[in-house]
Short mmCIF file of C-alpha atoms and ligand atoms in Angstrom, two decimals:
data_model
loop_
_atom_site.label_atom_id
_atom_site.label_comp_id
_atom_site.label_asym_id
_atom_site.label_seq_id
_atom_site.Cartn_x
_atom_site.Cartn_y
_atom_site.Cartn_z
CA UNK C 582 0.00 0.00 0.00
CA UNK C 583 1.59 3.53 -0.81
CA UNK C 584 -0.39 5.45 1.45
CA UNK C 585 -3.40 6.55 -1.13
CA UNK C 586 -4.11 3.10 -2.90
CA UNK C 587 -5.35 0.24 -1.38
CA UNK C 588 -3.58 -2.87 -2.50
CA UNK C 589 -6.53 -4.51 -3.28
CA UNK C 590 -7.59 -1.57 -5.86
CA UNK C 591 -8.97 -2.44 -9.23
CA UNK C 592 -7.14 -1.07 -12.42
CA UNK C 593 -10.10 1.58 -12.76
CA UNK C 594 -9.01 3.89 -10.12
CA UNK C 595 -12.50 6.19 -10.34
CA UNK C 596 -14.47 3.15 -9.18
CA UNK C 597 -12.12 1.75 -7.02
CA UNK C 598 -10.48 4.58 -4.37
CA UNK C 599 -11.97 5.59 -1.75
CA UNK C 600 -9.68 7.46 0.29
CA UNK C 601 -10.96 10.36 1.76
CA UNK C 602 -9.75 13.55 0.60
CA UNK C 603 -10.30 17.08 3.15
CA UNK C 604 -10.25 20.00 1.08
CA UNK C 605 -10.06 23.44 3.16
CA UNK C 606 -11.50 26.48 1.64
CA UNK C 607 -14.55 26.14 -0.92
CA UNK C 608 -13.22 28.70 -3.03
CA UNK C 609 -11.90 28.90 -6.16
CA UNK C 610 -9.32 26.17 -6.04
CA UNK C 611 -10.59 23.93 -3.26
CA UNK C 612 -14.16 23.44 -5.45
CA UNK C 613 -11.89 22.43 -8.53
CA UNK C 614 -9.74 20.46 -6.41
CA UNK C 615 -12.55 18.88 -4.35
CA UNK C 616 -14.18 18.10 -8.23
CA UNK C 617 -10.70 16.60 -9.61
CA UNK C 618 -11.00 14.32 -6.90
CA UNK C 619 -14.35 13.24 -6.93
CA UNK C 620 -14.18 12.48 -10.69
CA UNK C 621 -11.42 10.23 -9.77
CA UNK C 622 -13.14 8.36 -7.33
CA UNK C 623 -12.25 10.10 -4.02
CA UNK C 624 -14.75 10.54 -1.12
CA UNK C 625 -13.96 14.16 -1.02
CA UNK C 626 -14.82 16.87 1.84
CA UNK C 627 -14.93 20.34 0.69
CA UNK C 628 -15.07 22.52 3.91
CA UNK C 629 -15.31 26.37 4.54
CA UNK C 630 -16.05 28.79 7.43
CA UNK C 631 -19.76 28.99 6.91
CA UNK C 632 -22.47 26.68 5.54
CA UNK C 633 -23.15 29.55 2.66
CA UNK C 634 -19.85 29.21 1.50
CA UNK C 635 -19.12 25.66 1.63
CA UNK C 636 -22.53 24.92 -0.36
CA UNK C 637 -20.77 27.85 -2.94
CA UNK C 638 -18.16 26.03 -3.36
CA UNK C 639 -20.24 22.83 -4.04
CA UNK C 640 -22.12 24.87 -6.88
CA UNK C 641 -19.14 25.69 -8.03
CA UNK C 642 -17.47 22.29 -8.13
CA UNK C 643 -21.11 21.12 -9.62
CA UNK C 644 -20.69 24.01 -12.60
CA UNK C 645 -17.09 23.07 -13.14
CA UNK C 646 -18.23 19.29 -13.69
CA UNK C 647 -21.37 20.51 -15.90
CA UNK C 648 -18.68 22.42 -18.04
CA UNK C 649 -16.95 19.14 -18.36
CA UNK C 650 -20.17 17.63 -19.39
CA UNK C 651 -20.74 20.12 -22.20
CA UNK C 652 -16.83 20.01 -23.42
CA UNK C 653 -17.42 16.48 -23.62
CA UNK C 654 -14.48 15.43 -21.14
CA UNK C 655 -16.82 13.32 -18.90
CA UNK C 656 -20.08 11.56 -19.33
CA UNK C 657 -23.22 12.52 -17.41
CA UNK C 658 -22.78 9.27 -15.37
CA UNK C 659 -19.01 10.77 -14.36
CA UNK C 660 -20.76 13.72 -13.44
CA UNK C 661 -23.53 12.45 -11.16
CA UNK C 662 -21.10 9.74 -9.70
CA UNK C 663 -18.26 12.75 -8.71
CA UNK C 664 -21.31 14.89 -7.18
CA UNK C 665 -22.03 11.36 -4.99
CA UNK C 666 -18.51 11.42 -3.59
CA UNK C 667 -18.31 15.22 -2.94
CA UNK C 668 -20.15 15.86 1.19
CA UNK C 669 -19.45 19.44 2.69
CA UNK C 670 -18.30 20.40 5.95
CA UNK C 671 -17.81 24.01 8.26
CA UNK C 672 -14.91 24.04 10.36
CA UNK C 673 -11.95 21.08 10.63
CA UNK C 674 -13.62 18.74 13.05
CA UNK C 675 -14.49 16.06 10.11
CA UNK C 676 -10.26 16.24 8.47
CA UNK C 677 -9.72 13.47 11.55
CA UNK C 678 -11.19 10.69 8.57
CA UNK C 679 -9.00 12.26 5.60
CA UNK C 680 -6.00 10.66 4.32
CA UNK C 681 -4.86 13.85 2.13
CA UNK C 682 -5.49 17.33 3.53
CA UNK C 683 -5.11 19.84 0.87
CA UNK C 684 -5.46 23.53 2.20
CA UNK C 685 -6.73 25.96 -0.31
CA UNK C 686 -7.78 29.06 2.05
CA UNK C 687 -6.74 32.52 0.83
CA UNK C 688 -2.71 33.26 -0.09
CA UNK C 689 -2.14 34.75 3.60
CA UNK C 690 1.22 33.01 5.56
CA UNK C 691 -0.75 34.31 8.88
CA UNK C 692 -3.81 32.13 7.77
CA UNK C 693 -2.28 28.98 6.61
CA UNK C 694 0.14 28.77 9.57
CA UNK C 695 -2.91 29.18 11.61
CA UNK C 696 -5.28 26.49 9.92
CA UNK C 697 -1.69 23.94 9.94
CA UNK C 698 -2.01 24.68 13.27
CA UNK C 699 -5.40 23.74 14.29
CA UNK C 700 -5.31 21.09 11.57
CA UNK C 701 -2.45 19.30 13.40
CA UNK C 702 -4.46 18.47 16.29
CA UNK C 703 -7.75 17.50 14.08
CA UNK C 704 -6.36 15.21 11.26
CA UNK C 705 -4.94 11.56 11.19
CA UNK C 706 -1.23 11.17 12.05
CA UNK C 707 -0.64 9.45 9.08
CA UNK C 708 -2.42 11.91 7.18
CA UNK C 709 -0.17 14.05 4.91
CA UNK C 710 -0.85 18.23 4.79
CA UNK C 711 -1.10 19.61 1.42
CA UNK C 712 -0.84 23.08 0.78
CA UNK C 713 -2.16 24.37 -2.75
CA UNK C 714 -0.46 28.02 -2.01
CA UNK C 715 1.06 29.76 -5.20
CA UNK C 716 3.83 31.42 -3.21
CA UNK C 717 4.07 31.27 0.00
CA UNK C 718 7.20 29.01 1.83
CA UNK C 719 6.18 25.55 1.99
CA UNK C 720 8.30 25.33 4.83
CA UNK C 721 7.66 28.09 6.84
CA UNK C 722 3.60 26.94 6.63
CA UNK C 723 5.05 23.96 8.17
CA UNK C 724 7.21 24.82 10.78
CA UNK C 725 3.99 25.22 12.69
CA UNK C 726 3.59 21.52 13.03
CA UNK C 727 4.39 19.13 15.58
CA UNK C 728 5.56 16.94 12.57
CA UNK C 729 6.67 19.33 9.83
CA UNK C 730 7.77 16.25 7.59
CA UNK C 731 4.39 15.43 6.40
CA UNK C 732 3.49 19.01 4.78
CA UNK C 733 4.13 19.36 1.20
CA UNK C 734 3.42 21.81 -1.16
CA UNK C 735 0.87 20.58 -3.80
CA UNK C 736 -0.26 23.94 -6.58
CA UNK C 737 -2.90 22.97 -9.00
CA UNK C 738 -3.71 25.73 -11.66
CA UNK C 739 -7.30 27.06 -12.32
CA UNK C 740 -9.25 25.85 -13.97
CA UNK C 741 -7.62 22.72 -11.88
CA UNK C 742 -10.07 20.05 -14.31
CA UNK C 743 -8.66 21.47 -17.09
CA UNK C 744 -5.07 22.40 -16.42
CA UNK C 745 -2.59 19.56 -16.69
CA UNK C 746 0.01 20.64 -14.12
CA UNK C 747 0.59 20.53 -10.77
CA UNK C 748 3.61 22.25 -9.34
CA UNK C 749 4.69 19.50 -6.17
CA UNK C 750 6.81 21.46 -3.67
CA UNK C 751 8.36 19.90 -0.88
CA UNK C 752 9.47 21.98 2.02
CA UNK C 753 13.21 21.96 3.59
CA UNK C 754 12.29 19.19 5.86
CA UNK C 755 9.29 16.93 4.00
CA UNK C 756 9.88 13.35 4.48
CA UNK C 757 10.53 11.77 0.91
CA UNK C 758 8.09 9.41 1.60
CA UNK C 759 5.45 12.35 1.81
CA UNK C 760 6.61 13.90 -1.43
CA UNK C 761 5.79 10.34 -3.10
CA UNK C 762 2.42 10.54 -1.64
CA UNK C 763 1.60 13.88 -2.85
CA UNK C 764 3.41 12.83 -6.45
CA UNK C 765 0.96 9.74 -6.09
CA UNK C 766 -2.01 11.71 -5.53
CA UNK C 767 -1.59 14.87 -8.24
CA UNK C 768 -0.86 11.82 -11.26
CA UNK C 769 -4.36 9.60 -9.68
CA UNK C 770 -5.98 12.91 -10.76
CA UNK C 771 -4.58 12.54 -14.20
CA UNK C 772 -2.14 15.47 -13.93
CA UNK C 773 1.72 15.59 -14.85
CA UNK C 774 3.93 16.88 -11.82
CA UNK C 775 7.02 18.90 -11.85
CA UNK C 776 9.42 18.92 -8.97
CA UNK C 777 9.71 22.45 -7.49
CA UNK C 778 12.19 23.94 -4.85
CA UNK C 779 11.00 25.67 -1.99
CA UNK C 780 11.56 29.37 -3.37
CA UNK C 781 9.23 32.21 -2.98
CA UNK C 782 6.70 31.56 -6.04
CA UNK C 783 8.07 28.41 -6.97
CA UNK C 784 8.61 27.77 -10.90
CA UNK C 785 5.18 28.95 -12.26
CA UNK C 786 4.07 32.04 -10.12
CA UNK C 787 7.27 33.69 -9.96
CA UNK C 788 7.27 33.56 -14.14
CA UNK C 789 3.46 34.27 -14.32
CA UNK C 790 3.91 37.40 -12.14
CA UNK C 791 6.35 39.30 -13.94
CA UNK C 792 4.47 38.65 -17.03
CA UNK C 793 1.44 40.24 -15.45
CA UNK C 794 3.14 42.95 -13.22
CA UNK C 795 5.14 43.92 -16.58
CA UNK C 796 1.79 44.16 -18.93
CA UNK C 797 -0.07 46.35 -16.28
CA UNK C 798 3.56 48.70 -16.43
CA UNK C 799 2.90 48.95 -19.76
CA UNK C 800 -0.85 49.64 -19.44
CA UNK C 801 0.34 52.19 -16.75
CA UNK C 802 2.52 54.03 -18.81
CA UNK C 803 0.60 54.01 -21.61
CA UNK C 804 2.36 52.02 -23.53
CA UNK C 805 -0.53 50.28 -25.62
CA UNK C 806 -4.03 49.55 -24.82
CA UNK C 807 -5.34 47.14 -23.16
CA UNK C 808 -7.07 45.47 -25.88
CA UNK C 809 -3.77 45.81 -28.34
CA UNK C 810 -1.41 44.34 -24.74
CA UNK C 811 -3.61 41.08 -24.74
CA UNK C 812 -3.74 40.73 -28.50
CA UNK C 813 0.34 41.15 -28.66
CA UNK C 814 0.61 38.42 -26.52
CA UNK C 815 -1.46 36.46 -27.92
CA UNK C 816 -0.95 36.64 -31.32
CA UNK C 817 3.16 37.35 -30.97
CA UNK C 818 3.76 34.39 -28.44
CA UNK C 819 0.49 32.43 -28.86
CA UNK C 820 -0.86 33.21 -25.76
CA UNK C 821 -4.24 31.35 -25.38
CA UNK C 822 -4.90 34.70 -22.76
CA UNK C 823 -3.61 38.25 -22.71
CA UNK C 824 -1.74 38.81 -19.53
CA UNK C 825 -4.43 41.21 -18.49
CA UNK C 826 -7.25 39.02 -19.56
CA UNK C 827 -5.41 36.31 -17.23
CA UNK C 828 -4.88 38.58 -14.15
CA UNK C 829 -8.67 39.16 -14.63
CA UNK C 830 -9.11 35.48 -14.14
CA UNK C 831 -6.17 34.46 -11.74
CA UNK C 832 -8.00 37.87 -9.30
CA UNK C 833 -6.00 41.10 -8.83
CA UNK C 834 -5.79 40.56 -5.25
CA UNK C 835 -4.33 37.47 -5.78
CA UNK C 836 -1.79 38.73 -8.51
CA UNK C 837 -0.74 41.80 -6.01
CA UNK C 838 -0.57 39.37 -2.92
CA UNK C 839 1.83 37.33 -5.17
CA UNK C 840 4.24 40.08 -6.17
CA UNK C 841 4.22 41.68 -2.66
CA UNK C 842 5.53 37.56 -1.59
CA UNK C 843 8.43 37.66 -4.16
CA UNK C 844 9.59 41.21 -3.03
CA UNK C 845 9.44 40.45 0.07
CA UNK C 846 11.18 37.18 -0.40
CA UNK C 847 13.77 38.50 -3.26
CA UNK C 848 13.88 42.23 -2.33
CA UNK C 849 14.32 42.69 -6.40
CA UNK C 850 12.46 45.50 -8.06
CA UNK C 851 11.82 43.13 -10.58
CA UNK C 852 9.13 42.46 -8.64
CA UNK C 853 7.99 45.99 -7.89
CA UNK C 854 4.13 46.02 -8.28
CA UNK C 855 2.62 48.19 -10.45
CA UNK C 856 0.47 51.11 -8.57
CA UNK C 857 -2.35 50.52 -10.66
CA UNK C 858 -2.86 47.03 -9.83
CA UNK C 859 -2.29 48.42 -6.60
CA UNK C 860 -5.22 50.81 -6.64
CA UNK C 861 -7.36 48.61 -8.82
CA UNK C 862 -7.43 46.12 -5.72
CA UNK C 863 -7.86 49.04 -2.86
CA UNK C 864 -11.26 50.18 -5.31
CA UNK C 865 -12.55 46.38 -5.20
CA UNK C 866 -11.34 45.56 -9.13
CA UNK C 867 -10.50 42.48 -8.37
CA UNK C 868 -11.01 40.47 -12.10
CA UNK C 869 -13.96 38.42 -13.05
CA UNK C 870 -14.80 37.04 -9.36
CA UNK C 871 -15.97 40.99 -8.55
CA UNK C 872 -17.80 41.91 -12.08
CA UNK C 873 -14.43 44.28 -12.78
CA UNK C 874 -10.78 44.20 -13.64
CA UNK C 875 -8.78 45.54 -16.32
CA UNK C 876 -12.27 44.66 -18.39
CA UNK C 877 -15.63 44.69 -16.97
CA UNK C 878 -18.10 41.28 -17.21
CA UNK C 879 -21.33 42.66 -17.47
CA UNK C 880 -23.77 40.67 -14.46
CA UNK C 881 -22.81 38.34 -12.03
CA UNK C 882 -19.29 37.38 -12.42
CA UNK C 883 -19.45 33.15 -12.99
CA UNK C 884 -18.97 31.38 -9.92
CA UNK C 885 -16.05 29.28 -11.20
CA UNK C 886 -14.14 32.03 -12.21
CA UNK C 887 -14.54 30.96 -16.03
CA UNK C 888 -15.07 33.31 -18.59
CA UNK C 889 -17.99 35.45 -17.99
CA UNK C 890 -20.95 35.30 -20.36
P1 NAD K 690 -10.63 32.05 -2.98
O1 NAD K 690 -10.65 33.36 -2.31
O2 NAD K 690 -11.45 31.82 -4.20
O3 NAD K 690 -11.06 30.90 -1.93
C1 NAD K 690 -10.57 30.81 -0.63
C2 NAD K 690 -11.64 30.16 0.24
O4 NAD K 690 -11.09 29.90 1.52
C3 NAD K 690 -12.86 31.06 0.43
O5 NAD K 690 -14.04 30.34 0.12
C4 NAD K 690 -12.79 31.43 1.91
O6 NAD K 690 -14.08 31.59 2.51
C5 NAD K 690 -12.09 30.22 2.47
N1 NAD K 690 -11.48 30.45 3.78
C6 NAD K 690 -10.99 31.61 4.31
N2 NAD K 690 -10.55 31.39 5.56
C7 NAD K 690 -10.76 30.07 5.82
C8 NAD K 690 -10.54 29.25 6.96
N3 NAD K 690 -9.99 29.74 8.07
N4 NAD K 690 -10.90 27.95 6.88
C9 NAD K 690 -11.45 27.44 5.75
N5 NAD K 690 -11.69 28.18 4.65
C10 NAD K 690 -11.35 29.47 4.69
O7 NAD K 690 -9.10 31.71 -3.26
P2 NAD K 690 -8.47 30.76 -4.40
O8 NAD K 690 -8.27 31.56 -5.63
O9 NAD K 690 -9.26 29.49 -4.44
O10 NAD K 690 -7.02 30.50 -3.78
C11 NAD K 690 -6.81 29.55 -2.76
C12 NAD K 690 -5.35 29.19 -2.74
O11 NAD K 690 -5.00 28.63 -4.01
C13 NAD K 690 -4.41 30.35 -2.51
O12 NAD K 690 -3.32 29.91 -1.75
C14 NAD K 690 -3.98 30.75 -3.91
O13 NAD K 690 -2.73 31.37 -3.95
C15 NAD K 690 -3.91 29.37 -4.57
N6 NAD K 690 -4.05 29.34 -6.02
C16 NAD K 690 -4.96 30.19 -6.65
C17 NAD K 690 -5.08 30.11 -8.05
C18 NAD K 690 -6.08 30.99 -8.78
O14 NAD K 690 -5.99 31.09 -10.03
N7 NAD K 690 -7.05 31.60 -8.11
C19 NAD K 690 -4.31 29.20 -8.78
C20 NAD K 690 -3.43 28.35 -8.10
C21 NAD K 690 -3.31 28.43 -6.70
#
């Protein structure tokens, strides 16, 4: 047995696992995550602070899986069979039956050390600690545990059914045995892993944020519109997304609290944040999850994040 598989596991592992998974924070992420899992056969818990939330972040899991659906990546059966394995909690008391904790709360170190913290006395010792942070240290969220060894960091990329990668982090002191767990778990879910140190914004994030920071300069200084910035980059470098059209997605908050991480960690001004995406997030432009970013989506902004109508 590795840990996540029984032995006795048939060769269809969506029928056949049934290791709990305890996803914390409905958001975003977690309700991709917590749908990646279910689809793969995991009995999944997707848990937030309040019942309104958590039942969000099953609507948004169940939207995520009807997109699916549509694109023709699942059947309906996969659907109604990943919706069966998905239950919702509020607060950590139910993470005692989980086998994989995967944190997906808001990029705050404050917050994540806190919720390792209380985790550490409410999961299984033999559970491992998954953080899906973007930036933050792996093993500075860890230090906060009586057994910092089983923490790893684990970053799946939004839309997580979609998106192939997942960035597998382990911290300074993560047992190897944990990093084979959480290798173990990202490929179940049918994703390809790369091996990341433990440097502020990893591979990914530290590349995707000066791409951003350096298109909203450019918007800042007038450079080129915003229209004629996304369509440079996407028809110069085959972009799929404009940088700006991207922030919009990843959330401006999100992209700010990202840059502020590398300066802090790098103190380069390479990673200097641009005061617009500065002020953009003071006014509440946060991308498509508030209605406005660099563009504006007309109605209620789509509760996976996904493009808005
Ligand atoms: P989000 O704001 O959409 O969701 C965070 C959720 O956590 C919210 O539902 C919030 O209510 C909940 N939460 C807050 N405090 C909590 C607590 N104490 N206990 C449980 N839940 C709590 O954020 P997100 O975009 O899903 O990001 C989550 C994590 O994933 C962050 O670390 C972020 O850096 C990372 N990430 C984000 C993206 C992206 O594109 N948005 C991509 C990869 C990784």
């Amino acid at each position: 047995m590795n840990g996540l598989v029984p032995e006795s596991a048939s060769s269809d592992p969506r029928r056949s696992i049934r290791e709990r998974v305890f996803v914390v924070g409905a958001g975003i992420m977690g309700s991709g995550i917590a749908a990646e899992a279910a689809l793969h056969g995991y009995a999944v818990t997707l848990e937030d602070v309040t019942e309104e939330l958590a039942q969000a972040g099953l609507g948004r899991a169940r939207h995520a899986l009807d997109g699916a659906v549509e694109h023709q990546a699942i059947s309906s059966a996969d659907r109604e069979e990943a919706l069966r394995n998905i239950d919702v909690a509020i607060g950590l008391r139910r993470a005692d039956s989980a086998q994989i904790v995967i944190e997906a709360a808001p990029e705050k170190l404050t917050l994540k050390r806190d919720l390792f913290r209380e985790l550490d006395g409410a999961v299984n010792p033999t559970a491992i600690l998954a953080t899906n942070t973007s930036s933050l240290p792996v093993t500075s969220i860890a230090a906060v545990l009586k057994d910092p060894g089983r923490a790893v960091g684990l970053h799946f990329f939004n839309p997580v059914l979609r998106m192939q990668l997942v960035e597998l982090i382990p911290g300074l002191t993560t047992r190897p045995e944990v990093v084979a767990r959480g290798r173990s778990f990202a490929e179940r879910l049918g994703k390809t892993v790369v091996l990341s140190r433990d440097t502020p914004g990893f591979v990914t994030t530290r590349a995707l944020a000066v791409l951003l920071n350096e298109a909203a300069w450019m918007l800042y200084e007038g450079t080129a519109t915003k229209e004629d910035l996304d369509a440079a980059y996407k028809l110069g470098f085959n972009h799929p997304m404009g940088p700006l059209e991207l922030a919009d997605l990843v959330g401006l908050d999100t992209a700010l609290s990202i840059l502020d991480i590398l300066w802090e960690g790098f103190k380069d001004p390479k990673y200097r944040a641009c005061p617009l995406l500065r002020s953009m997030v003071e006014a509440g432009h946060l991308g498509r999850k508030s209605g406005e970013g660099f563009y504006t989506y007309p109605g209620r902004a789509r509760p996976d994040g996904g493009p808005a109508p």
